Coordinates of C-alpha atoms in Angstrom, one line a residue:
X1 CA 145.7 72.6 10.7
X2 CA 145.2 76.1 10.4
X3 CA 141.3 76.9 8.9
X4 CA 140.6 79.7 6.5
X5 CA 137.9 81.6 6.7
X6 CA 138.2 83.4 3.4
X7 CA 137.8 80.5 0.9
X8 CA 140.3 80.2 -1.8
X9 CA 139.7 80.7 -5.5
X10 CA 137.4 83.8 -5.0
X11 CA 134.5 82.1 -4.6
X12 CA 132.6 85.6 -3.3
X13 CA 130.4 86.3 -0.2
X14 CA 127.9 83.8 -0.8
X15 CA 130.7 80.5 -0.4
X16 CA 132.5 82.2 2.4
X17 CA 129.0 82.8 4.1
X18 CA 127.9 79.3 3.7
X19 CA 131.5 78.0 4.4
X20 CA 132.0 79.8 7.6
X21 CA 128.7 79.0 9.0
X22 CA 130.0 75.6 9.8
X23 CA 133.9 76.2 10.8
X24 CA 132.6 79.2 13.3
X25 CA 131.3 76.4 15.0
X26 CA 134.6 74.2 14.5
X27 CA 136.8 77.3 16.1
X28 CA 134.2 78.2 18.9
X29 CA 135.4 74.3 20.4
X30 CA 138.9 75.1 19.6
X31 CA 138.6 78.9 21.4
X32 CA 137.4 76.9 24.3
X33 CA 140.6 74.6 24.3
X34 CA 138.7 71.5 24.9
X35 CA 139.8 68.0 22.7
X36 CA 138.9 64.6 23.8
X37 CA 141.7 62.2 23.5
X38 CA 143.0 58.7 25.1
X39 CA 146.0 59.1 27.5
X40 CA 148.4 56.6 28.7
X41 CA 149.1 57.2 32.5
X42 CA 151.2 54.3 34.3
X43 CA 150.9 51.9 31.4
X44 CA 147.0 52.0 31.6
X45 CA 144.9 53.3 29.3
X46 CA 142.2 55.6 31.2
X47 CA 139.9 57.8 28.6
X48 CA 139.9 61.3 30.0
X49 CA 139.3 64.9 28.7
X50 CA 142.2 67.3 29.2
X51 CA 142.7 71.0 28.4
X52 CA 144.7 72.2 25.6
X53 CA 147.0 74.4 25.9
X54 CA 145.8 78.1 25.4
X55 CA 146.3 79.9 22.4
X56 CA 147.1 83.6 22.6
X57 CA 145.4 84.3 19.4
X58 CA 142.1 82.3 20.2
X59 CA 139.1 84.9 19.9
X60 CA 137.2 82.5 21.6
X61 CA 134.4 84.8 23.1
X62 CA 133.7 86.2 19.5
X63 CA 133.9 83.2 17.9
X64 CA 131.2 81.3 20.4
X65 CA 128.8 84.6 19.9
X66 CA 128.9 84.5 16.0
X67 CA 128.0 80.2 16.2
X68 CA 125.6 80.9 18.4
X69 CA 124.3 83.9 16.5
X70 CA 124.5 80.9 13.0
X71 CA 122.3 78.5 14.8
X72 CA 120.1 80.5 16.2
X73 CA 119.4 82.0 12.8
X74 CA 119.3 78.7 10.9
X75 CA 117.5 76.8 13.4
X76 CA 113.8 78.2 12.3
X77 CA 112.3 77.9 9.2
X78 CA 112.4 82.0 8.8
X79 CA 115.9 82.1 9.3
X80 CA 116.6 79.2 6.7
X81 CA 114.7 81.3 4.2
X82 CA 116.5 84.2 4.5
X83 CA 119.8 82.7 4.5
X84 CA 118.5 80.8 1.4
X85 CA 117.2 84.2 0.0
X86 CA 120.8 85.8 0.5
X87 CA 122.6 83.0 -1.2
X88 CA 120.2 82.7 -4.3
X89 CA 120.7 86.6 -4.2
X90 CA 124.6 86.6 -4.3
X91 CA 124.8 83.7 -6.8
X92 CA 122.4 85.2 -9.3
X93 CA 124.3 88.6 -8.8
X94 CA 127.8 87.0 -9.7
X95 CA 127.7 83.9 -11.6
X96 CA 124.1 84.7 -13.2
X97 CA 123.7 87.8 -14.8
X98 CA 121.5 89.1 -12.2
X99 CA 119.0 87.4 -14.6
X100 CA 116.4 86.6 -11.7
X101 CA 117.4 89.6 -9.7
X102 CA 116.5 92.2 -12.9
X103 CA 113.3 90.6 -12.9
X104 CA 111.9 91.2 -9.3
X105 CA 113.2 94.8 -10.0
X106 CA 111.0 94.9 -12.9
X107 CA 107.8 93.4 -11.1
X108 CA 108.7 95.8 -8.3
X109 CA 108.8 98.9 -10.8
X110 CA 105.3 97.6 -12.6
X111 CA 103.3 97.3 -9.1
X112 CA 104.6 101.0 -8.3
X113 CA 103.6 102.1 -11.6
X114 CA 99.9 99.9 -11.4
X115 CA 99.7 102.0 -8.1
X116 CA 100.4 105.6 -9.7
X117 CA 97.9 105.2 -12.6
X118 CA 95.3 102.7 -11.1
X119 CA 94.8 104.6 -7.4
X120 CA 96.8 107.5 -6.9
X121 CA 95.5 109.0 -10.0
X122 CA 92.0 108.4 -9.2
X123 CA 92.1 109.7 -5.9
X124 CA 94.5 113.0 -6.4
X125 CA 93.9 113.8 -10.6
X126 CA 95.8 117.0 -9.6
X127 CA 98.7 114.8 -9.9
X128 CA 98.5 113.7 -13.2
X129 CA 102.2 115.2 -14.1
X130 CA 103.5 114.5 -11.2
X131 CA 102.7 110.7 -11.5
X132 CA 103.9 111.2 -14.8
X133 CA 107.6 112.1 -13.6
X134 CA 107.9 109.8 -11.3
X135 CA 107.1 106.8 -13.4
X136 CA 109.2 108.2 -16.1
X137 CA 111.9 107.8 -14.2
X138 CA 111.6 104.7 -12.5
X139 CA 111.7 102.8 -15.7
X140 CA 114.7 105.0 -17.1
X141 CA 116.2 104.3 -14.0
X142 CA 115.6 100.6 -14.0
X143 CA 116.4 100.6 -18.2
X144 CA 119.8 101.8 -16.9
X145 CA 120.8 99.8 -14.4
X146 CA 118.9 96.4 -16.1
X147 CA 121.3 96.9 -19.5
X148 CA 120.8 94.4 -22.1
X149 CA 117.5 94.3 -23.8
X150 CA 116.3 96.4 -21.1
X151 CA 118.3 99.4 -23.4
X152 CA 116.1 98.4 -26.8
X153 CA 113.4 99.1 -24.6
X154 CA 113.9 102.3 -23.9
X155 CA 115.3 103.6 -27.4
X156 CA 111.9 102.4 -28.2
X157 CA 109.6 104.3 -25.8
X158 CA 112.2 107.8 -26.9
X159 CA 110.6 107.1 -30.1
X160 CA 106.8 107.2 -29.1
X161 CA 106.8 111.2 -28.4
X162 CA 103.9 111.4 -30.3
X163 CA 101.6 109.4 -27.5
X164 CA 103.3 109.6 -24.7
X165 CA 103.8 112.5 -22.1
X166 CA 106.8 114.5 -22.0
X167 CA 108.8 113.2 -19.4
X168 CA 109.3 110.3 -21.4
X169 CA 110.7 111.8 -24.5
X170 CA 112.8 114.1 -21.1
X171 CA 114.5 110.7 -19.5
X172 CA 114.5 108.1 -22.4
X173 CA 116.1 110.2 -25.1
X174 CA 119.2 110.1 -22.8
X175 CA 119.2 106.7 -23.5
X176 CA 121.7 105.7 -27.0
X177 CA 124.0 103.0 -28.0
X178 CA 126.7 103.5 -25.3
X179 CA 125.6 100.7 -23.2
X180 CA 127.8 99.5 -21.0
X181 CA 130.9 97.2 -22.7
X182 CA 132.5 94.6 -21.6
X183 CA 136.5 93.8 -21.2
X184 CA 138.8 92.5 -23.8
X185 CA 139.5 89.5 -22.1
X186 CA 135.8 88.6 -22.4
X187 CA 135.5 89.3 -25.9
X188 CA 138.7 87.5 -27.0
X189 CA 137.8 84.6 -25.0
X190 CA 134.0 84.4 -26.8
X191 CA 136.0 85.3 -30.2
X192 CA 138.3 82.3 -29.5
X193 CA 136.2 79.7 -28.7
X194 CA 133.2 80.5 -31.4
X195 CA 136.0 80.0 -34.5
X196 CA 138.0 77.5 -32.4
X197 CA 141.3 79.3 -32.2
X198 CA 143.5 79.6 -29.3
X199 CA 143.8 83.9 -29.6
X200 CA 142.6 86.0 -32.4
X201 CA 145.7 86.5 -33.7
X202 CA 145.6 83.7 -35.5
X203 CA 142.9 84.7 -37.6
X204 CA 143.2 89.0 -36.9
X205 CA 146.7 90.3 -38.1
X206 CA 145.3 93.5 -35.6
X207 CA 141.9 93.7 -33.2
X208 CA 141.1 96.9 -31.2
X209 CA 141.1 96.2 -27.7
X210 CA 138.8 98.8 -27.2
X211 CA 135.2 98.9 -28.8
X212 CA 133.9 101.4 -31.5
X213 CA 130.3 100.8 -30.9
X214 CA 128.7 99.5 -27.9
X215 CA 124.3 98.2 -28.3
X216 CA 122.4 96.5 -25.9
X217 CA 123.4 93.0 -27.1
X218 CA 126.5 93.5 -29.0
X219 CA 129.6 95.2 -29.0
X220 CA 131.9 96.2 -32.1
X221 CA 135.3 96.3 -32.7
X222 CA 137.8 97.4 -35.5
X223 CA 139.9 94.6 -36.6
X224 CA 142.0 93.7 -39.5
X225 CA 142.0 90.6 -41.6
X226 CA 145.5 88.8 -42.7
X227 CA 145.4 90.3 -46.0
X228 CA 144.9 93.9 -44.3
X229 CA 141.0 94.0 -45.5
X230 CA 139.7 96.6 -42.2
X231 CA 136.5 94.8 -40.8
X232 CA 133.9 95.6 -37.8
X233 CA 133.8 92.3 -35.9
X234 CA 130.7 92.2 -33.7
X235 CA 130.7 90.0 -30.1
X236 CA 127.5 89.5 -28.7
X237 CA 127.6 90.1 -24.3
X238 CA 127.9 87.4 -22.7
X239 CA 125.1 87.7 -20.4
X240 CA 122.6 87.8 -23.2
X241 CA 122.2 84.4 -23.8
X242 CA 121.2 83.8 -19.8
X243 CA 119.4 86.7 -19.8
X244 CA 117.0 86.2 -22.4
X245 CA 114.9 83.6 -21.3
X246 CA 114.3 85.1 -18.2
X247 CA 113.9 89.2 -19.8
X248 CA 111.1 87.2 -22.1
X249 CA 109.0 85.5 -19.9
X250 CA 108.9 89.0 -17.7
X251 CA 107.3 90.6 -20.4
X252 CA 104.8 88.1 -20.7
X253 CA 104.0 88.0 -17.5
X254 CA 103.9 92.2 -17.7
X255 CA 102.1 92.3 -20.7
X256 CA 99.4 89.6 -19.5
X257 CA 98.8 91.3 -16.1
X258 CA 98.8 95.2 -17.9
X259 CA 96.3 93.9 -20.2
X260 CA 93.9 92.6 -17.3
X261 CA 94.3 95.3 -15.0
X262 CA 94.1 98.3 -17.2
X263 CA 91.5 96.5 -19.9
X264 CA 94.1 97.4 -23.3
X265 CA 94.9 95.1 -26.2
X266 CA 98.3 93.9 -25.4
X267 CA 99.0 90.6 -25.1
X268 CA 98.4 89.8 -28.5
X269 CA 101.7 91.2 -30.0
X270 CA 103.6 89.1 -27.2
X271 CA 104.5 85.4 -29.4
X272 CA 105.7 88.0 -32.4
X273 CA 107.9 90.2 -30.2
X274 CA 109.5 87.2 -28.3
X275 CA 110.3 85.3 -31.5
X276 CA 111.6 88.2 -33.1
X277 CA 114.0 89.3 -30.1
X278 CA 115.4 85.5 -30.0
X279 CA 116.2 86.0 -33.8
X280 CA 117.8 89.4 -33.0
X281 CA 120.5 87.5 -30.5
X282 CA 121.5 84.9 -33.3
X283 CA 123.8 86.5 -35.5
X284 CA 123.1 84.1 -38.4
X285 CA 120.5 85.5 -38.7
X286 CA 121.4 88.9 -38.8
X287 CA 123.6 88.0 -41.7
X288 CA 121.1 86.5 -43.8
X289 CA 118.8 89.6 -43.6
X290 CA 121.8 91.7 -44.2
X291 CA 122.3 89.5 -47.7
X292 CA 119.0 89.8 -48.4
X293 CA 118.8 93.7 -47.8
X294 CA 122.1 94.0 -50.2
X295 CA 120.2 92.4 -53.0
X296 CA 116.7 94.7 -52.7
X297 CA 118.9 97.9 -52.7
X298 CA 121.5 96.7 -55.2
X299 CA 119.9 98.6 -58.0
X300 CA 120.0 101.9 -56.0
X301 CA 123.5 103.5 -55.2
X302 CA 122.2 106.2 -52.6
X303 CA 122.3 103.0 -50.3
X304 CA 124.6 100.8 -49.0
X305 CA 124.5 97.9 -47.2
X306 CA 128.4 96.2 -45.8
X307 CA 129.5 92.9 -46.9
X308 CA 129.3 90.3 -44.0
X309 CA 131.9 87.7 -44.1
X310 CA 129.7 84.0 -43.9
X311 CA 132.3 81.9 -42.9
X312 CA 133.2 84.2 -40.0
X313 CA 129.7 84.4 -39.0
X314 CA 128.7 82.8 -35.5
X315 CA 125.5 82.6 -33.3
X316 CA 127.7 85.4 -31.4
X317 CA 130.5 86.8 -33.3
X318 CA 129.7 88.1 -36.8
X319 CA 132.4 90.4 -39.1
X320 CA 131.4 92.7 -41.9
X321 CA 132.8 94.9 -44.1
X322 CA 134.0 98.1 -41.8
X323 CA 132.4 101.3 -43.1
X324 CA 134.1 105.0 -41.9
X325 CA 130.7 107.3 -42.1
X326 CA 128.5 109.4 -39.9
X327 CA 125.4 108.7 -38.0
X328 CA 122.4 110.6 -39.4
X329 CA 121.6 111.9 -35.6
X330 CA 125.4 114.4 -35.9
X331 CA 123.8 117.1 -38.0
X332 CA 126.5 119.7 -36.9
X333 CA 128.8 116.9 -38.6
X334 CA 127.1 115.9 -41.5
X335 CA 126.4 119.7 -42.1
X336 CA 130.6 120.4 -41.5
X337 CA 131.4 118.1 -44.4
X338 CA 128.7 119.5 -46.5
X339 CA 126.0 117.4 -46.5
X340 CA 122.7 118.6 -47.4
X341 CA 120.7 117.1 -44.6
X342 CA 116.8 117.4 -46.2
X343 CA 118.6 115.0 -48.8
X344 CA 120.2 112.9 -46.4
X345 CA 116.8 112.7 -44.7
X346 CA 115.0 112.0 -48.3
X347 CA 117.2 109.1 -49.1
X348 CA 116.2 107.3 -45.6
X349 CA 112.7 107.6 -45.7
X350 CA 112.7 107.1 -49.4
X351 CA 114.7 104.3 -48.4
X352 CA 112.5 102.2 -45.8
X353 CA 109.3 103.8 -48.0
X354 CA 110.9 101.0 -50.4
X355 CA 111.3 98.4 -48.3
X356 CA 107.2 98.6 -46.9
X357 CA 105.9 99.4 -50.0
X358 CA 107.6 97.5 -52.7
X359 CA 110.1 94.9 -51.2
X360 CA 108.2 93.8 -48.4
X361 CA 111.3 93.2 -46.1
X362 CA 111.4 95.8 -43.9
X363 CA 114.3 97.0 -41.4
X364 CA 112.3 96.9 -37.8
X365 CA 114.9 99.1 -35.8
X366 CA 115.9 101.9 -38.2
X367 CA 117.3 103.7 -35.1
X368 CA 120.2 106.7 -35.6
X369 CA 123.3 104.3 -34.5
X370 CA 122.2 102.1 -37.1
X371 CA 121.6 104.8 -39.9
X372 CA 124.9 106.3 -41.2
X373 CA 126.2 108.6 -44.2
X374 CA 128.7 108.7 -46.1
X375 CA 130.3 110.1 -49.6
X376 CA 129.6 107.5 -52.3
X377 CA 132.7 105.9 -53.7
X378 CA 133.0 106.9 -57.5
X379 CA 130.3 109.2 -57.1
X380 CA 131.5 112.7 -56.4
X381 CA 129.9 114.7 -53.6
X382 CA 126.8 112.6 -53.7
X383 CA 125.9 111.5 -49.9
X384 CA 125.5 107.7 -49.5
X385 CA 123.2 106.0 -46.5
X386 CA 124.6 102.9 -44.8
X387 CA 122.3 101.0 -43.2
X388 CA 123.4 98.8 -40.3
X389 CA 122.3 96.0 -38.1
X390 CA 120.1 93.9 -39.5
X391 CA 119.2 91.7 -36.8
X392 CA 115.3 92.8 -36.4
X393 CA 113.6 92.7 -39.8
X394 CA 109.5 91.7 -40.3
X395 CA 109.2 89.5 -43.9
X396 CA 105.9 90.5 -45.3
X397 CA 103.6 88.4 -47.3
X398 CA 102.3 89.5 -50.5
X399 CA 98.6 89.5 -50.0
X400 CA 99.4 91.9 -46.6
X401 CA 102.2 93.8 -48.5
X402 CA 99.4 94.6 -51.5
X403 CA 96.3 95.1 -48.4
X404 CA 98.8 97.6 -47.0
X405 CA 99.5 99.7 -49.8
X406 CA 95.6 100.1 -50.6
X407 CA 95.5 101.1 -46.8
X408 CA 97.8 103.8 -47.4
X409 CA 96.1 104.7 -50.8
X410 CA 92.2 104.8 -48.9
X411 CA 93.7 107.4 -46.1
X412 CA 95.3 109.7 -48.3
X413 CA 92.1 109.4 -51.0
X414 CA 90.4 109.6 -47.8
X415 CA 87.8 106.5 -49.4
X416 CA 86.2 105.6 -45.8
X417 CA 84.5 102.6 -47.4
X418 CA 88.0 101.1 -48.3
X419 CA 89.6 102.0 -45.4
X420 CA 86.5 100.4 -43.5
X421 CA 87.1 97.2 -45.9
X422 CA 90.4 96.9 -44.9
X423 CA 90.1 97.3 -41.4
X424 CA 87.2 94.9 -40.8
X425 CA 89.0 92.4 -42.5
X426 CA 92.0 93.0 -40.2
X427 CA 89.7 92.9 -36.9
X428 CA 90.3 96.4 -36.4
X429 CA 87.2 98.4 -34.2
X430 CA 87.9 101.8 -34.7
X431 CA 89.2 102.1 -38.4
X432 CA 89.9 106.3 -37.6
X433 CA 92.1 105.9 -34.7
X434 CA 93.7 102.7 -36.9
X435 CA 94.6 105.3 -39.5
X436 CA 95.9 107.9 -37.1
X437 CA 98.5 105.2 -35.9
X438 CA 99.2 104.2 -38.7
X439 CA 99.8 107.8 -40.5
X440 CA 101.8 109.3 -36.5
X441 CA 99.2 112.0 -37.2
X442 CA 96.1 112.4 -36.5
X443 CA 92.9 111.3 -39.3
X444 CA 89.8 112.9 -39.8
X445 CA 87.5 112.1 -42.7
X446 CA 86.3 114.8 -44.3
X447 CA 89.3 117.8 -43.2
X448 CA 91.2 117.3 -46.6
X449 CA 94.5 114.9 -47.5
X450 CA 96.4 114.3 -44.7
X451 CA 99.4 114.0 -46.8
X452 CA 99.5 117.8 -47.2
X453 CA 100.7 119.8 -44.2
X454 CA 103.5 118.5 -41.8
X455 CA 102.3 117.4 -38.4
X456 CA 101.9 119.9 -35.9
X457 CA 102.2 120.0 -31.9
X458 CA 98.5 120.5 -32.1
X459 CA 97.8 117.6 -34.1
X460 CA 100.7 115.4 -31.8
X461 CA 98.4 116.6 -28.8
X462 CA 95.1 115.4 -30.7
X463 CA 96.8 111.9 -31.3
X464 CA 97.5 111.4 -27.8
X465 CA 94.1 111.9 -26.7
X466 CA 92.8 109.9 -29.2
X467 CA 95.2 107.4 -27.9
X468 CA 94.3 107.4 -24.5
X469 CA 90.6 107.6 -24.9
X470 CA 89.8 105.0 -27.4
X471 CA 92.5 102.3 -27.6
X472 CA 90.3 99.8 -25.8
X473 CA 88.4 99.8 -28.7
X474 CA 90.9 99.8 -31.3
X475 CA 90.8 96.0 -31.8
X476 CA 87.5 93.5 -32.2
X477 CA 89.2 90.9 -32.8
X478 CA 93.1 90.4 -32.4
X479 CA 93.1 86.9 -34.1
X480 CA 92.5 88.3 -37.3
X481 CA 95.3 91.5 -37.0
X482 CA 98.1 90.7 -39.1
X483 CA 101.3 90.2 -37.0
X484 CA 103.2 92.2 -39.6
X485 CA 101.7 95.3 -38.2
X486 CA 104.1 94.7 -35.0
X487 CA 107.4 95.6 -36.5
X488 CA 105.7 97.6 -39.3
X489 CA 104.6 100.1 -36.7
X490 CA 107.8 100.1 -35.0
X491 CA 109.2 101.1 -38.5
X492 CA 107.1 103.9 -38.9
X493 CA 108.0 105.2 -35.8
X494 CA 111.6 105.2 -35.5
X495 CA 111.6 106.6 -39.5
X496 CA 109.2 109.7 -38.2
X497 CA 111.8 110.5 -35.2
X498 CA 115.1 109.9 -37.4
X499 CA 113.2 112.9 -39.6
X500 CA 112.0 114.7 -36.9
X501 CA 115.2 114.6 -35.4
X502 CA 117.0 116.1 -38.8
X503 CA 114.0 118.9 -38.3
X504 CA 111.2 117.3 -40.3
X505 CA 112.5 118.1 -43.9
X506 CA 110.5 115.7 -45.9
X507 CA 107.0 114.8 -46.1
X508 CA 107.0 111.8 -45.0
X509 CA 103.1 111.1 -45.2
X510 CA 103.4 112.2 -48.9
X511 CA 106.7 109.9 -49.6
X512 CA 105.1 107.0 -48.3
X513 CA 102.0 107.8 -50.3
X514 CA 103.6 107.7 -53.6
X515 CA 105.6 104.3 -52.8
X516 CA 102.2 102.8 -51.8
X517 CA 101.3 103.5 -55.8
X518 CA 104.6 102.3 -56.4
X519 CA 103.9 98.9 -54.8
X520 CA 100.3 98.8 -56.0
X521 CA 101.6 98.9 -59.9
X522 CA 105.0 96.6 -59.4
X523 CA 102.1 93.8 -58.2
X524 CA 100.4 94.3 -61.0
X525 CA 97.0 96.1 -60.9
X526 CA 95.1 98.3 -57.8

């Protein structure tokens, strides 16, 4: 019979390759002609080999080139390796995720980067922004093409423009919640088979083929329920789950081997950030914070947290209460339907001021996409915050949540022998660049309250170098730092861009300051 060489059922380059080795070497005999059969001459059997007939088509000549060209490559131990390479390659690439594939890009991109700052720099210091650039863009470049989590990552370093040079805050503030989607067919299928239903229009009476919202490990789409109620049904990518192993142990590996090389306390955060990220890709969890979240806020009517519907909550598909508003980021929006944006920017930080301070559940990923406004229903004109995704939250203890508050309290008193205390009992080395992370600006005893002025680009310039010059030192012991500081920090962050972003209208030092009291009093004593 007649032998394919494309293999049926779209196998992809890596079957056909390994497929064809072999039949190249099946039509090179039949491009020669040559069978060995028995043939009956004269009533006696004689065993003979005789010449087929021809065939026009035979490419004989080609054919015998290309299996000699496959054994010679496969008959070493080199040229086994590289065909082995190629088909690990192809498979990861397209029925894998690329999940090992993303991974030797990101080793790649660290050694380039350990190159720049640990040689280059020493040797040509004249390159300093140069280097700077170039790094920059390598890992916006490989945060773009890795997706996924690899996206999180890179909202998170467009937050750190306090410490970090400029052309990070230049490339990674590019970088927003329109992260590549997925098709239809993919989410129906994952929607089908997570509530056990053969299409979702047998639990949808309407769902939006195409998404409203698109993360780094979720999609949303507008849907509506039988009885008409509108909902945001959320699908996680279906490459997240593979992914996520392999994305984790990278950054250990990273974090272990930056620590090492470049001497900086690192590692340390790694168990926290893992366990936290796994929680963020099970959407049962997401909707228990969000429960929780609803009741801390459910005395205060500035903020709003949407209903998610438990019994059509998943590991992967979650749907909430859909919510029409604006992202806090669209201030030519927010200001065209009248919004006063200093008190759009007071209710947030007033908001996660709360939830630090007081509550001690704190939203770790306060990011624009996930901060909305809206006009509060039965209330007028008075502007409403809708606070989304609740996938990344940090539960703090009471003993930390009180310690932290009398942090706060020590730097803006300025009490040195507190803030000493507090620090030593944290395992923290240098208790004045502790405080300057802590406040995003910098601290210096003895200059008057920091809570005062707004922070300047002189004092972000004076933060950096602080940053870079004593961070070795910043721990003594990382067993005793309190794992809480983690997300806390990431918090604080997010919350100072989200105001810098609306052009700094509220104090945020002096906010946070009066919550810490707050906290202090609702505990019961100082």
């Amino acid at each position: 019979g007649r032998v394919a060489l494309t293999p049926p059922g779209g196998e992809g380059f890596i079957a056909s390759f390994v497929r064809e080795g072999w039949v190249l070497v099946r039509l090179r005999d039949r491009g020669r002609g040559r069978e060995g059969r028995e043939v009956r001459a004269g009533g006696k059997s004689t065993a003979h080999t005789e010449r087929a007939p021809a065939n026009p088509k035979a490419k004989g000549p080609r054919v015998h080139l290309m299996a000699q060209f496959w054994r010679a490559v496969t008959r070493t131990w080199t040229g086994r390796t590289a065909v082995a390479a190629v088909c690990l390659h192809q498979y990861d690439t397209h029925f894998r995720y690329e999940r090992f594939n993303r991974n030797i890009r990101t080793v790649a991109a660290a050694a380039l980067t350990l190159v720049d700052y640990k040689y280059t720099l020493v040797q040509h210091p004249e390159m300093l922004d140069e280097l700077h650039e170039r790094v920059a863009k390598r890992w916006y470049d490989l945060c773009c093409r890795n997706a996924g989590l690899y996206i999180k990552l890179g909202q998170q370093i467009a937050t750190m423009n306090h410490v970090l040079p400029a052309p990070y805050l230049h490339y990674f503030s590019k970088l927003n919640d329109a992260a590549p989607a997925v098709g239809f067919d993919v989410v129906e299928g994952i929607v089908c088979k997570d509530y056990g239903v053969a299409s979702v229009g047998e639990v949808f009476s309407e769902f939006e083929r195409e998404p409203i919202a698109s993360a780094s490990i979720a999609q949303v789409h507008k849907a509506s329920l039988k009885d008409g109620t509108q909902v945001a049904v959320k699908v996680q990518k279906p490459e997240i789950a593979v992914q996520l192993p392999w994305d984790l142990a990278c950054f250990r590996l990273l974090l272990f081997s930056f620590e090492k090389i470049f001497d900086l306390p690192m590692y340390w955060s790694c168990d926290s950030v893992c366990e936290v990220l796994e929680q963020e890709t099970d959407f049962r969890c997401e909707a228990r914070n969000a429960e929780l979240a609803a009741e801390d806020f459910q005395d205060n009517p500035k903020i709003f947290v949407p209903k998610v519907y438990k019994g059509m909550t998943t590991k992967r598909v979650m749907a909430m209460e859909f919510v029409n508003a604006r992202s806090i980021a669209d201030l030519a929006g927010l200001r065209a339907e009248g919004f006063n944006v200093a008190e759009v920017a007071g209710i947030m930080v007033d908001a996660f001021s709360h939830q630090i301070f007081v509550s001690g559940f704190v939203h770790a990923d306060p990011h624009p996409g996930n901060i909305l406004v809206r006009r509060r229903p039965g209330g007028g004109r008075e502007a409403q915050v809708v606070v989304l995704d609740h996938g990344c939250y940090v539960s703090c203890s009471e003993a930390f949540r009180r310690e932290y508050c009398r942090l706060w309290r020590a730097m803006v008193l300025m009490d040195e022998r507190e803030l000493q205390r507090i620090c030593r009992a944290w395992g923290v080395g240098d208790s004045e660049l502790f405080a300057s992370m802590q406040l995003l600006k910098p601290y210096t005893p003895g200059k008057g309250g920091v809570h005062l002025n707004a922070t300047t680009r002189a004092d972000v310039l004076k933060l950096q170098l602080q940053a870079f010059e004593r961070v070795r030192g910043l721990l003594s012991d990382s067993e005793r730092v309190p794992r809480e500081l983690i997300l806390l920090g990431r918090n604080l962050n997010i919350v100072r861009a989200n105001n810098k972003g609306m052009g700094s209208p509220v104090n945020r030092v002096n906010n946070m300051a009066k919550y810490a009291s707050l906290g202090l009093a609702a505990g019961g004593g100082g």
